[in-house]
Amino acid sequence: MSHYEHQIIEKKWQDIWAKGVFRTEDPNQTDKPKYYVLDMFPYPSGAGLHVGHPLGYIASDIVARYKRLRGFNVLHPMGYDAFGLPAEQYAIQTGQHPAVTTEENIKRYREQLDRIGFSFDWSREVKTCDPAYYKWTQWIFIQLFNSWYNPVSNKAESIDSLIQIFEASGCNNDIHPFSPEEWKSMDEKMQSSVLLNYRLAFLSEAMVNWCPALGTVLANDEVKDGVSERGGHPVERKLMTQWSLRISAYAERLLQGLDKIEWSDSLKESQRNWIGKSTGCSLHFNLENPVGDVSSLEVFTTRPDTVFGVSFLAIAPEHELIDNLCTGIYRQAALDYTEKAKNRSERERQSEVKNITGAFTGSYVIHPFTGKKVQIWVADYVLGGYGTGAVMGVPAHDSRDYSFAKFFNLDITEVVKGGDISIESYDAKEGILINSDFLNGLEVKDAIKKAISEIEQRGLGKGKTNYRLRDAVFGRQRYWGEPIPVYYQNDIPKVLPIDQLPLRLPEIDKYLPTETGEPPLARANNWNYNGYPLETTTMPGWAGSSWYFIRYMDPQNDQSFASKAALDYWKDIDLYIGGSEHATGHLLYFRFWTKFLYDLGYIPVDEPAKKLVNQGMIQGTSCLIYRVNNTNKYVSFGLKDKYETTAIHIDVNIVEQGNTVQLDKLKLWRPSEFEHAEYELENGKLICGNEVGKMSKRWHNVVNPDDVCNDYGADTLRLYEMFLGPLQDAKPWSTQGIEGVLRFLRKFWRLYHSGTNESFFLSDEEPSKAELKILHKTIKKATDDIDNFSFNTSVSAFMVCVNELQDLKCNKRAILEPLSIILSPYAPHITEEIWEMCGHTTSVSKAQWPAFNPEFLIENEFNYPVSFNGKVRFNLNFALDKDLKEMESEILNNEQTLKYLEGKPVKKVIIVKGKIVNVVA
RNA sequence: GCCCGGGUGGUGGAAUCGGUAGACACGCAGGACUUAAAAUCCUGUGGUAGCAAUACUGUGCGGGUUCAAGUCCCGCCCCGGGUACCA
């Protein structure tokens, strides 16, 4: 074979690899260090993979192959996040079992992945919908149910330890304190409901995001801008009894843990914002007229220093005392307002943020320090679900309070110097306190401390930390998810015994809720345990993905979720690659479950992934053609402004060079529309417009990697996706430039084919200094670039290397064999073929990464750019160890120097060794 | 609004520590080989002026630090992503 024929080579090696070349080594049989590189596993959708999906997989595969060459035992698995809404929606429409369609999709994904030449260890594949897998997801749920978060030891512990505390010393929290005797006298149901307030998996009545169109509840991260993330359906708030996970118990540790992991700053920042820690204090304002036994309103503030600037109190429309506080002539108007505010949907409230609304309740509180009467208002900018649902209004130093006070003409008292409160509020946390009695003259930071200590001393409140992070709703009114292993004995929720797992998903006739509105599982026959009804909601999509990285370590184990030996060897993920869209969902839940399992001693690490890299999205480039309105005529891009036109998306696969529509293919694509249409061309061509956006069927801009593999080969696809730009950046897909990569591989191939009739030939001659320099320069660059995830520049380094070796007509084995090893992580098929032609009988993936020898790069001279006042004028060659004084005099005596000095005296000569010379005149 | 990125040729991008801006690739122009095409190879390619050597100019805008700034500092403009009445 003298030509590079990618179809033949790639098929050949993929078949050989499928025999288990990339099987992970058993930790007991090897002393190699471990390296765990993981991709976020895909949801197998019916649409298959597009060219954007493999981007991260290619990067991780390069790292995996590189680490193997460096002598690591690499765990590089792949699997499927296989439970989820789309399969179920499809089942509802077609009646096909989601397990069947999911399995078909997985098969197609696998074929597509195999064509790209990934080195996954498929013997470790996991599927979250497999009962052998979800048995352990259910097992973890049971552990969560059987645990509570002990604030003293600051970790999760068995619920039994809490029961012991209750039996020995009762409970003295503010909400429902009880004595040991009272605890013992409670019946089972009462005890169970008390314990539910502590269990990490718990049943509670809570405000949830209810999506009527999907017929299910959604977690906070599954709702974007008031609509569901999947499908874009409206979401409303609804009070429901739901299974939830107490992630809020881990808020502080999830925050602290970020400091010790190597994740991108933007991603850590998203998680910090989502956790939303704020420190401040609670503060009680006594009511002028107490309501029953409630004598005060509690607010939470991060700015207790501004307490002397309070000119009103504002409470949320959901506040529990609202009915009691609305009094006198203001009562009706205030209640009307409350009712209206409560009925507005989340979406409306969000879209009308700028509108200032509120109503005076007619009630007052007494300012704890000044003794003055302060009005209580109800306002929808105060949220019922955060803090205490009540805030102190300090218009001078909070922009929302400021707009509110301006709108309703309330007092604005400046208490921190630094701004101009006649124009806007001064929110900054710096300045000197004024008009504030005992705080006067203090800096804000000190004033906050002083105010809190004063508040605590007078018994008005306490220093306090609040988190925005809410507990995660865990039940879904859906079929296609893990059944929750819970049954109800006399209405008391109990978890199934471990030996009853997995609790298999039952067969049902239809995948819809029952006529009475119960979840689909209620349709199942005999859905009970020993006659007691089983839970009918299922787990959310993120349950299985919260721990899958552990299962890959020991995927077939049926005694435990992974053996201790496997866990101790593999520990955590060294490199995790995936999209940033999971920042506040999956990546938070998976850290939470890891910390939980760590607390119970099941795993040896409390952070799942040491390093995380977000690959950017590959966007689609849509192609648009322009139809003249009310006609059947289409005009080329440059002519569209002459008419009133409508842009129409057409299939990108019938467009050449990014903008030339192939008319014959267009007519075949949609004959009814285009076969008999009229076309106005430019230079004989129909030119289309372009638009960059998400790659999706809807815009006809999906490019299938299979097509690219057919036309150019998997090695070209791999190199090209890496060459496009930095891994982390978003970039639109375009095949402009892919030819260059194919050309590079052909050149590379030709280096090894310098024999007669371009047959394979390598010379065993000693390589020259120049050849060794090129090779070692490239080894160094390739090594450094993989460590820095700078794959685009290493591809260009390979191109430079091949160009230079070609110029030298290099055909030396001592150069070209190591070159094929360092290229092999990027272009595994062509390098396997060449490695075999070189006479090796084992895979190039079993070779050793060539050692970099810096001696070959040592230069003894350097061609210095000589600049005058910073402008480079000419170059001079000097030995690198030359005496600087001598250099200086030689430069100054150079005839060109005289020319550029233009007679001016030399002030200074700066010589930076091996870099530059600058003459200052 | 706030937080995080980013702004460099016709295009994707490079410049990792403040030291020759534009590597590598695409595209384009010209040429070689060929009956022709494909493939391959060679030359040129930031802008302006010039036959050329060369000169001036040039990394979003305005200022600053420095012998030297795409890179550092100050002020602004624009683009992308995240997030929000979170007190």
mmCIF file of N, CA, C and O (backbone and C1' of nucleotides) in Angstrom, chain A residues 266 269 301-302 353 381 383 386 391 400 468 724 726 740 743 746 781 785 792 796 799-800 803 871 873 900 910 915-916 918, chain B residues 3-5 12-16 19-20 23-27 39-42 54-57 67-68 82-87:
data_model
loop_
_atom_site.group_PDB
_atom_site.id
_atom_site.type_symbol
_atom_site.label_atom_id
_atom_site.label_comp_id
_atom_site.label_asym_id
_atom_site.label_seq_id
_atom_site.Cartn_x
_atom_site.Cartn_y
_atom_site.Cartn_z
ATOM 1 N N SER A 266 -14.456 29.783 36.573
ATOM 2 C CA SER A 266 -15.834 30.153 36.272
ATOM 3 C C SER A 266 -16.781 29.098 36.827
ATOM 4 O O SER A 266 -17.851 29.404 37.340
ATOM 5 N N GLU A 269 -17.002 29.400 40.519
ATOM 6 C CA GLU A 269 -17.784 30.596 40.823
ATOM 7 C C GLU A 269 -19.281 30.308 40.685
ATOM 8 O O GLU A 269 -20.077 30.725 41.527
ATOM 9 N N THR A 301 -30.226 39.963 58.015
ATOM 10 C CA THR A 301 -29.508 41.006 57.283
ATOM 11 C C THR A 301 -28.018 40.720 57.274
ATOM 12 O O THR A 301 -27.478 40.142 58.210
ATOM 13 N N THR A 302 -27.374 41.111 56.155
ATOM 14 C CA THR A 302 -25.908 41.015 56.113
ATOM 15 C C THR A 302 -25.295 42.355 56.511
ATOM 16 O O THR A 302 -24.093 42.482 56.588
ATOM 17 N N VAL A 353 -39.520 42.451 37.035
ATOM 18 C CA VAL A 353 -38.633 42.814 38.135
ATOM 19 C C VAL A 353 -38.550 44.322 38.334
ATOM 20 O O VAL A 353 -38.450 44.821 39.449
ATOM 21 N N TYR A 381 -40.834 42.042 46.353
ATOM 22 C CA TYR A 381 -39.392 41.863 46.148
ATOM 23 C C TYR A 381 -38.787 41.083 47.304
ATOM 24 O O TYR A 381 -37.630 40.649 47.227
ATOM 25 N N LEU A 383 -38.635 37.662 49.240
ATOM 26 C CA LEU A 383 -38.950 36.283 48.872
ATOM 27 C C LEU A 383 -39.348 35.471 50.097
ATOM 28 O O LEU A 383 -38.660 35.508 51.121
ATOM 29 N N TYR A 386 -36.593 32.605 51.319
ATOM 30 C CA TYR A 386 -35.208 32.863 51.691
ATOM 31 C C TYR A 386 -35.147 33.620 53.010
ATOM 32 O O TYR A 386 -35.951 34.524 53.253
ATOM 33 N N VAL A 391 -37.463 41.595 55.597
ATOM 34 C CA VAL A 391 -36.201 42.341 55.565
ATOM 35 C C VAL A 391 -36.386 43.696 56.229
ATOM 36 O O VAL A 391 -37.493 44.218 56.302
ATOM 37 N N ARG A 400 -32.436 48.065 46.189
ATOM 38 C CA ARG A 400 -33.850 47.693 46.079
ATOM 39 C C ARG A 400 -34.683 48.466 47.083
ATOM 40 O O ARG A 400 -35.766 48.961 46.771
ATOM 41 N N ARG A 468 -28.220 29.938 49.988
ATOM 42 C CA ARG A 468 -29.276 29.970 48.989
ATOM 43 C C ARG A 468 -29.646 28.539 48.552
ATOM 44 O O ARG A 468 -30.753 28.276 48.117
ATOM 45 N N LEU A 724 -8.997 22.941 15.825
ATOM 46 C CA LEU A 724 -9.937 24.059 15.666
ATOM 47 C C LEU A 724 -9.670 25.236 16.598
ATOM 48 O O LEU A 724 -9.974 26.371 16.274
ATOM 49 N N PRO A 726 -8.683 26.299 21.149
ATOM 50 C CA PRO A 726 -8.586 25.783 22.517
ATOM 51 C C PRO A 726 -9.812 24.948 22.878
ATOM 52 O O PRO A 726 -10.937 25.309 22.532
ATOM 53 N N GLY A 740 -6.591 20.615 5.201
ATOM 54 C CA GLY A 740 -5.221 20.850 5.632
ATOM 55 C C GLY A 740 -4.724 19.740 6.542
ATOM 56 O O GLY A 740 -3.561 19.347 6.505
ATOM 57 N N ARG A 743 -4.149 16.638 4.474
ATOM 58 C CA ARG A 743 -2.897 16.837 3.757
ATOM 59 C C ARG A 743 -1.704 16.536 4.668
ATOM 60 O O ARG A 743 -0.732 15.929 4.250
ATOM 61 N N ARG A 746 -1.235 12.840 5.010
ATOM 62 C CA ARG A 746 -0.640 12.269 3.796
ATOM 63 C C ARG A 746 0.865 12.521 3.775
ATOM 64 O O ARG A 746 1.645 11.644 3.416
ATOM 65 N N LYS A 781 7.309 19.717 23.077
ATOM 66 C CA LYS A 781 6.079 20.477 22.848
ATOM 67 C C LYS A 781 4.851 19.592 23.075
ATOM 68 O O LYS A 781 3.887 19.995 23.737
ATOM 69 N N ASP A 785 2.191 20.346 25.966
ATOM 70 C CA ASP A 785 0.850 20.716 25.537
ATOM 71 C C ASP A 785 -0.218 19.796 26.107
ATOM 72 O O ASP A 785 -1.317 20.246 26.421
ATOM 73 N N ASN A 792 -4.575 22.147 20.457
ATOM 74 C CA ASN A 792 -4.490 22.804 19.152
ATOM 75 C C ASN A 792 -3.049 23.138 18.793
ATOM 76 O O ASN A 792 -2.633 22.985 17.658
ATOM 77 N N SER A 796 -0.311 21.711 15.697
ATOM 78 C CA SER A 796 0.496 22.548 14.813
ATOM 79 C C SER A 796 1.977 22.208 14.957
ATOM 80 O O SER A 796 2.723 22.272 13.983
ATOM 81 N N MET A 799 2.654 19.411 12.708
ATOM 82 C CA MET A 799 2.713 19.866 11.319
ATOM 83 C C MET A 799 4.080 20.480 11.023
ATOM 84 O O MET A 799 4.681 20.197 9.984
ATOM 85 N N VAL A 800 4.565 21.301 11.943
ATOM 86 C CA VAL A 800 5.875 21.917 11.765
ATOM 87 C C VAL A 800 6.939 20.827 11.659
ATOM 88 O O VAL A 800 7.796 20.849 10.778
ATOM 89 N N ASN A 803 6.733 19.033 8.327
ATOM 90 C CA ASN A 803 7.232 19.925 7.271
ATOM 91 C C ASN A 803 8.748 19.984 7.276
ATOM 92 O O ASN A 803 9.391 19.932 6.228
ATOM 93 N N LYS A 871 12.731 49.637 18.393
ATOM 94 C CA LYS A 871 12.385 49.217 17.028
ATOM 95 C C LYS A 871 13.460 48.304 16.473
ATOM 96 O O LYS A 871 14.625 48.693 16.390
ATOM 97 N N ARG A 873 15.859 46.681 13.993
ATOM 98 C CA ARG A 873 16.381 47.164 12.709
ATOM 99 C C ARG A 873 17.142 46.086 11.951
ATOM 100 O O ARG A 873 17.078 46.037 10.739
ATOM 101 N N TYR A 900 21.640 53.901 12.199
ATOM 102 C CA TYR A 900 20.380 54.060 12.932
ATOM 103 C C TYR A 900 20.489 55.010 14.117
ATOM 104 O O TYR A 900 19.476 55.472 14.625
ATOM 105 N N ILE A 910 20.937 47.611 26.281
ATOM 106 C CA ILE A 910 20.363 46.512 27.067
ATOM 107 C C ILE A 910 20.504 45.228 26.268
ATOM 108 O O ILE A 910 20.067 45.155 25.106
ATOM 109 N N LYS A 915 17.751 36.631 23.851
ATOM 110 C CA LYS A 915 16.447 37.214 23.523
ATOM 111 C C LYS A 915 16.556 38.401 22.568
ATOM 112 O O LYS A 915 16.080 38.345 21.453
ATOM 113 N N ILE A 916 17.175 39.487 23.039
ATOM 114 C CA ILE A 916 17.104 40.736 22.274
ATOM 115 C C ILE A 916 18.204 41.707 22.715
ATOM 116 O O ILE A 916 18.736 41.598 23.821
ATOM 117 N N ASN A 918 18.708 45.950 22.852
ATOM 118 C CA ASN A 918 18.055 47.244 22.648
ATOM 119 C C ASN A 918 19.043 48.369 22.920
ATOM 120 O O ASN A 918 19.617 48.443 24.003
ATOM 121 P P C B 3 -18.694 42.332 40.049
ATOM 122 O "O5'" C B 3 -18.566 40.759 39.788
ATOM 123 C "C5'" C B 3 -18.486 39.843 40.877
ATOM 124 C "C4'" C B 3 -18.564 38.434 40.351
ATOM 125 C "C3'" C B 3 -17.577 38.109 39.234
ATOM 126 O "O3'" C B 3 -16.287 37.831 39.725
ATOM 127 C "C1'" C B 3 -19.709 37.335 38.613
ATOM 128 P P C B 4 -15.004 38.176 38.811
ATOM 129 O "O5'" C B 4 -15.032 37.024 37.710
ATOM 130 C "C5'" C B 4 -14.854 35.667 38.088
ATOM 131 C "C4'" C B 4 -15.116 34.775 36.898
ATOM 132 C "C3'" C B 4 -14.275 35.069 35.667
ATOM 133 O "O3'" C B 4 -12.973 34.547 35.794
ATOM 134 C "C1'" C B 4 -16.507 34.780 35.003
ATOM 135 P P G B 5 -11.732 35.276 35.071
ATOM 136 O "O5'" G B 5 -11.707 34.533 33.689
ATOM 137 C "C5'" G B 5 -12.058 35.224 32.531
ATOM 138 C "C4'" G B 5 -12.448 34.275 31.459
ATOM 139 C "C3'" G B 5 -11.976 34.754 30.096
ATOM 140 O "O3'" G B 5 -10.776 34.118 29.730
ATOM 141 C "C1'" G B 5 -14.327 34.671 30.108
ATOM 142 P P G B 12 -12.304 34.254 12.647
ATOM 143 O "O5'" G B 12 -11.753 32.783 12.891
ATOM 144 C "C5'" G B 12 -12.645 31.681 12.882
ATOM 145 C "C4'" G B 12 -11.877 30.409 13.148
ATOM 146 C "C3'" G B 12 -10.990 30.450 14.387
ATOM 147 O "O3'" G B 12 -11.737 30.245 15.567
ATOM 148 C "C1'" G B 12 -9.782 29.510 12.582
ATOM 149 P P G B 13 -11.246 30.815 16.967
ATOM 150 O "O5'" G B 13 -9.893 30.018 17.177
ATOM 151 C "C5'" G B 13 -8.807 30.575 17.900
ATOM 152 C "C4'" G B 13 -7.550 29.942 17.372
ATOM 153 C "C3'" G B 13 -6.272 30.452 18.027
ATOM 154 O "O3'" G B 13 -5.928 29.590 19.096
ATOM 155 C "C1'" G B 13 -6.127 30.747 15.684
ATOM 156 P P A B 14 -5.152 30.128 20.327
ATOM 157 O "O5'" A B 14 -3.687 30.364 19.743
ATOM 158 C "C5'" A B 14 -2.869 29.233 19.477
ATOM 159 C "C4'" A B 14 -1.513 29.647 19.028
ATOM 160 C "C3'" A B 14 -0.691 30.459 19.998
ATOM 161 O "O3'" A B 14 -0.190 29.644 21.018
ATOM 162 C "C1'" A B 14 -0.393 31.271 17.814
ATOM 163 P P A B 15 -0.090 30.172 22.505
ATOM 164 O "O5'" A B 15 1.018 31.315 22.365
ATOM 165 C "C5'" A B 15 2.360 30.960 22.094
ATOM 166 C "C4'" A B 15 3.153 32.214 21.858
ATOM 167 C "C3'" A B 15 3.073 33.249 22.967
ATOM 168 O "O3'" A B 15 3.962 32.915 24.008
ATOM 169 C "C1'" A B 15 2.803 34.300 20.867
ATOM 170 P P U B 16 3.729 33.356 25.501
ATOM 171 O "O5'" U B 16 2.755 32.225 26.097
ATOM 172 C "C5'" U B 16 1.876 32.493 27.192
ATOM 173 C "C4'" U B 16 2.217 31.622 28.395
ATOM 174 C "C3'" U B 16 3.651 31.752 28.895
ATOM 175 O "O3'" U B 16 3.648 31.627 30.314
ATOM 176 C "C1'" U B 16 3.238 29.510 28.316
ATOM 177 P P G B 19 7.919 38.536 27.021
ATOM 178 O "O5'" G B 19 8.891 39.087 25.890
ATOM 179 C "C5'" G B 19 8.437 40.100 24.995
ATOM 180 C "C4'" G B 19 9.568 40.503 24.092
ATOM 181 C "C3'" G B 19 10.379 39.326 23.573
ATOM 182 O "O3'" G B 19 10.813 39.640 22.271
ATOM 183 C "C1'" G B 19 11.778 40.785 24.779
ATOM 184 P P U B 20 9.960 39.153 21.012
ATOM 185 O "O5'" U B 20 10.833 39.802 19.851
ATOM 186 C "C5'" U B 20 10.926 41.220 19.697
ATOM 187 C "C4'" U B 20 10.905 41.541 18.227
ATOM 188 C "C3'" U B 20 9.655 41.026 17.486
ATOM 189 O "O3'" U B 20 9.331 41.955 16.464
ATOM 190 C "C1'" U B 20 11.576 40.083 16.530
ATOM 191 P P A B 23 2.499 33.515 10.650
ATOM 192 O "O5'" A B 23 3.259 32.158 11.020
ATOM 193 C "C5'" A B 23 4.550 32.207 11.620
ATOM 194 C "C4'" A B 23 4.690 31.101 12.618
ATOM 195 C "C3'" A B 23 4.119 29.747 12.188
ATOM 196 O "O3'" A B 23 5.042 29.041 11.377
ATOM 197 C "C1'" A B 23 3.414 30.230 14.392
ATOM 198 P P C B 24 4.651 28.496 9.964
ATOM 199 O "O5'" C B 24 3.454 27.496 10.308
ATOM 200 C "C5'" C B 24 3.708 26.257 10.961
ATOM 201 C "C4'" C B 24 2.399 25.605 11.334
ATOM 202 C "C3'" C B 24 1.361 25.537 10.215
ATOM 203 O "O3'" C B 24 1.599 24.444 9.350
ATOM 204 C "C1'" C B 24 0.326 26.364 12.153
ATOM 205 P P A B 25 1.299 24.576 7.809
ATOM 206 O "O5'" A B 25 -0.291 24.743 7.779
ATOM 207 C "C5'" A B 25 -1.110 23.620 8.036
ATOM 208 C "C4'" A B 25 -2.541 24.057 8.189
ATOM 209 C "C3'" A B 25 -3.191 24.727 6.997
ATOM 210 O "O3'" A B 25 -3.530 23.800 5.980
ATOM 211 C "C1'" A B 25 -3.774 25.877 8.966
ATOM 212 P P C B 26 -3.662 24.297 4.484
ATOM 213 O "O5'" C B 26 -5.043 25.096 4.498
ATOM 214 C "C5'" C B 26 -6.254 24.414 4.786
ATOM 215 C "C4'" C B 26 -7.369 25.409 4.974
ATOM 216 C "C3'" C B 26 -7.679 26.274 3.761
ATOM 217 O "O3'" C B 26 -8.443 25.561 2.806
ATOM 218 C "C1'" C B 26 -7.639 27.626 5.691
ATOM 219 P P G B 27 -8.171 25.770 1.267
ATOM 220 O "O5'" G B 27 -8.589 27.296 1.059
ATOM 221 C "C5'" G B 27 -9.953 27.698 1.218
ATOM 222 C "C4'" G B 27 -10.038 29.203 1.165
ATOM 223 C "C3'" G B 27 -9.452 29.842 -0.087
ATOM 224 O "O3'" G B 27 -10.379 29.827 -1.150
ATOM 225 C "C1'" G B 27 -8.645 30.980 1.813
ATOM 226 P P A B 39 -7.185 17.797 -5.290
ATOM 227 O "O5'" A B 39 -5.889 16.913 -5.071
ATOM 228 C "C5'" A B 39 -5.963 15.688 -4.343
ATOM 229 C "C4'" A B 39 -4.681 14.914 -4.507
ATOM 230 C "C3'" A B 39 -3.419 15.657 -4.104
ATOM 231 O "O3'" A B 39 -3.193 15.624 -2.713
ATOM 232 C "C1'" A B 39 -3.087 14.683 -6.212
ATOM 233 P P U B 40 -2.580 16.893 -1.983
ATOM 234 O "O5'" U B 40 -1.100 16.956 -2.547
ATOM 235 C "C5'" U B 40 -0.193 15.897 -2.272
ATOM 236 C "C4'" U B 40 1.041 16.048 -3.111
ATOM 237 C "C3'" U B 40 1.784 17.365 -2.942
ATOM 238 O "O3'" U B 40 2.582 17.365 -1.775
ATOM 239 C "C1'" U B 40 1.587 16.890 -5.248
ATOM 240 P P C B 41 2.766 18.701 -0.942
ATOM 241 O "O5'" C B 41 3.834 19.472 -1.829
ATOM 242 C "C5'" C B 41 5.130 18.898 -2.030
ATOM 243 C "C4'" C B 41 5.836 19.612 -3.135
ATOM 244 C "C3'" C B 41 5.972 21.112 -2.940
ATOM 245 O "O3'" C B 41 7.034 21.428 -2.055
ATOM 246 C "C1'" C B 41 5.270 20.686 -5.146
ATOM 247 P P C B 42 6.947 22.701 -1.126
ATOM 248 O "O5'" C B 42 7.345 23.854 -2.142
ATOM 249 C "C5'" C B 42 8.621 23.845 -2.781
ATOM 250 C "C4'" C B 42 8.670 24.939 -3.808
ATOM 251 C "C3'" C B 42 8.278 26.317 -3.301
ATOM 252 O "O3'" C B 42 9.342 26.933 -2.603
ATOM 253 C "C1'" C B 42 7.204 25.912 -5.364
ATOM 254 P P U B 54 15.262 45.510 3.218
ATOM 255 O "O5'" U B 54 14.700 46.982 3.481
ATOM 256 C "C5'" U B 54 15.526 48.022 3.971
ATOM 257 C "C4'" U B 54 14.918 49.361 3.647
ATOM 258 C "C3'" U B 54 13.897 49.885 4.653
ATOM 259 O "O3'" U B 54 14.530 50.481 5.774
ATOM 260 C "C1'" U B 54 13.041 50.163 2.473
ATOM 261 P P A B 55 13.854 50.397 7.203
ATOM 262 O "O5'" A B 55 12.749 51.540 7.060
ATOM 263 C "C5'" A B 55 13.149 52.897 6.891
ATOM 264 C "C4'" A B 55 11.956 53.730 6.531
ATOM 265 C "C3'" A B 55 10.803 53.677 7.521
ATOM 266 O "O3'" A B 55 11.032 54.513 8.631
ATOM 267 C "C1'" A B 55 9.957 53.442 5.332
ATOM 268 P P C B 56 10.549 54.042 10.080
ATOM 269 O "O5'" C B 56 8.989 54.354 10.014
ATOM 270 C "C5'" C B 56 8.530 55.712 9.927
ATOM 271 C "C4'" C B 56 7.116 55.740 9.411
ATOM 272 C "C3'" C B 56 6.080 55.046 10.292
ATOM 273 O "O3'" C B 56 5.687 55.857 11.389
ATOM 274 C "C1'" C B 56 5.739 54.416 8.057
ATOM 275 P P U B 57 5.401 55.152 12.804
ATOM 276 O "O5'" U B 57 4.069 54.343 12.463
ATOM 277 C "C5'" U B 57 2.855 55.045 12.158
ATOM 278 C "C4'" U B 57 1.811 54.081 11.668
ATOM 279 C "C3'" U B 57 1.435 52.959 12.639
ATOM 280 O "O3'" U B 57 0.524 53.401 13.621
ATOM 281 C "C1'" U B 57 1.774 52.046 10.486
ATOM 282 P P C B 67 13.165 52.905 31.849
ATOM 283 O "O5'" C B 67 13.377 52.485 30.334
ATOM 284 C "C5'" C B 67 13.999 53.383 29.424
ATOM 285 C "C4'" C B 67 14.309 52.644 28.145
ATOM 286 C "C3'" C B 67 13.140 51.878 27.550
ATOM 287 O "O3'" C B 67 12.328 52.725 26.757
ATOM 288 C "C1'" C B 67 15.044 50.483 27.601
ATOM 289 P P A B 68 10.765 52.572 26.819
ATOM 290 O "O5'" A B 68 10.543 51.108 26.249
ATOM 291 C "C5'" A B 68 10.720 50.860 24.850
ATOM 292 C "C4'" A B 68 10.540 49.400 24.558
ATOM 293 C "C3'" A B 68 9.199 48.815 24.982
ATOM 294 O "O3'" A B 68 8.218 49.062 24.006
ATOM 295 C "C1'" A B 68 10.959 47.377 25.657
ATOM 296 P P G B 82 -25.519 30.413 29.541
ATOM 297 O "O5'" G B 82 -25.138 30.650 31.071
ATOM 298 C "C5'" G B 82 -24.512 29.613 31.822
ATOM 299 C "C4'" G B 82 -24.064 30.150 33.151
ATOM 300 C "C3'" G B 82 -25.173 30.675 34.054
ATOM 301 O "O3'" G B 82 -25.837 29.625 34.733
ATOM 302 C "C1'" G B 82 -23.382 32.204 34.048
ATOM 303 P P U B 83 -27.400 29.728 35.028
ATOM 304 O "O5'" U B 83 -27.449 30.933 36.073
ATOM 305 C "C5'" U B 83 -26.976 30.740 37.410
ATOM 306 C "C4'" U B 83 -26.982 32.060 38.130
ATOM 307 C "C3'" U B 83 -28.331 32.768 38.186
ATOM 308 O "O3'" U B 83 -29.200 32.207 39.157
ATOM 309 C "C1'" U B 83 -26.660 34.327 37.614
ATOM 310 P P A B 84 -30.784 32.272 38.911
ATOM 311 O "O5'" A B 84 -31.092 33.676 39.583
ATOM 312 C "C5'" A B 84 -30.746 33.874 40.946
ATOM 313 C "C4'" A B 84 -30.742 35.333 41.240
ATOM 314 C "C3'" A B 84 -32.020 36.072 40.931
ATOM 315 O "O3'" A B 84 -32.997 35.853 41.926
ATOM 316 C "C1'" A B 84 -30.204 37.340 40.167
ATOM 317 P P C B 85 -34.502 36.123 41.532
ATOM 318 O "O5'" C B 85 -34.637 37.656 41.880
ATOM 319 C "C5'" C B 85 -34.692 38.030 43.238
ATOM 320 C "C4'" C B 85 -34.096 39.405 43.404
ATOM 321 C "C3'" C B 85 -34.075 39.881 44.863
ATOM 322 O "O3'" C B 85 -32.982 40.758 45.055
ATOM 323 C "C1'" C B 85 -35.385 41.328 43.579
ATOM 324 P P C B 86 -31.424 40.205 45.214
ATOM 325 O "O5'" C B 86 -31.551 39.096 46.355
ATOM 326 C "C5'" C B 86 -31.607 39.439 47.742
ATOM 327 C "C4'" C B 86 -30.877 38.373 48.530
ATOM 328 C "C3'" C B 86 -29.543 37.992 47.849
ATOM 329 O "O3'" C B 86 -28.384 38.293 48.578
ATOM 330 C "C1'" C B 86 -31.003 36.074 48.070
ATOM 331 P P A B 87 -27.788 38.280 49.811
ATOM 332 O "O5'" A B 87 -28.337 39.625 50.472
ATOM 333 C "C5'" A B 87 -28.472 39.686 51.868
ATOM 334 C "C4'" A B 87 -29.340 40.869 52.187
ATOM 335 C "C3'" A B 87 -29.878 40.886 53.611
ATOM 336 O "O3'" A B 87 -28.964 41.458 54.519
ATOM 337 C "C1'" A B 87 -31.656 41.221 52.101
#
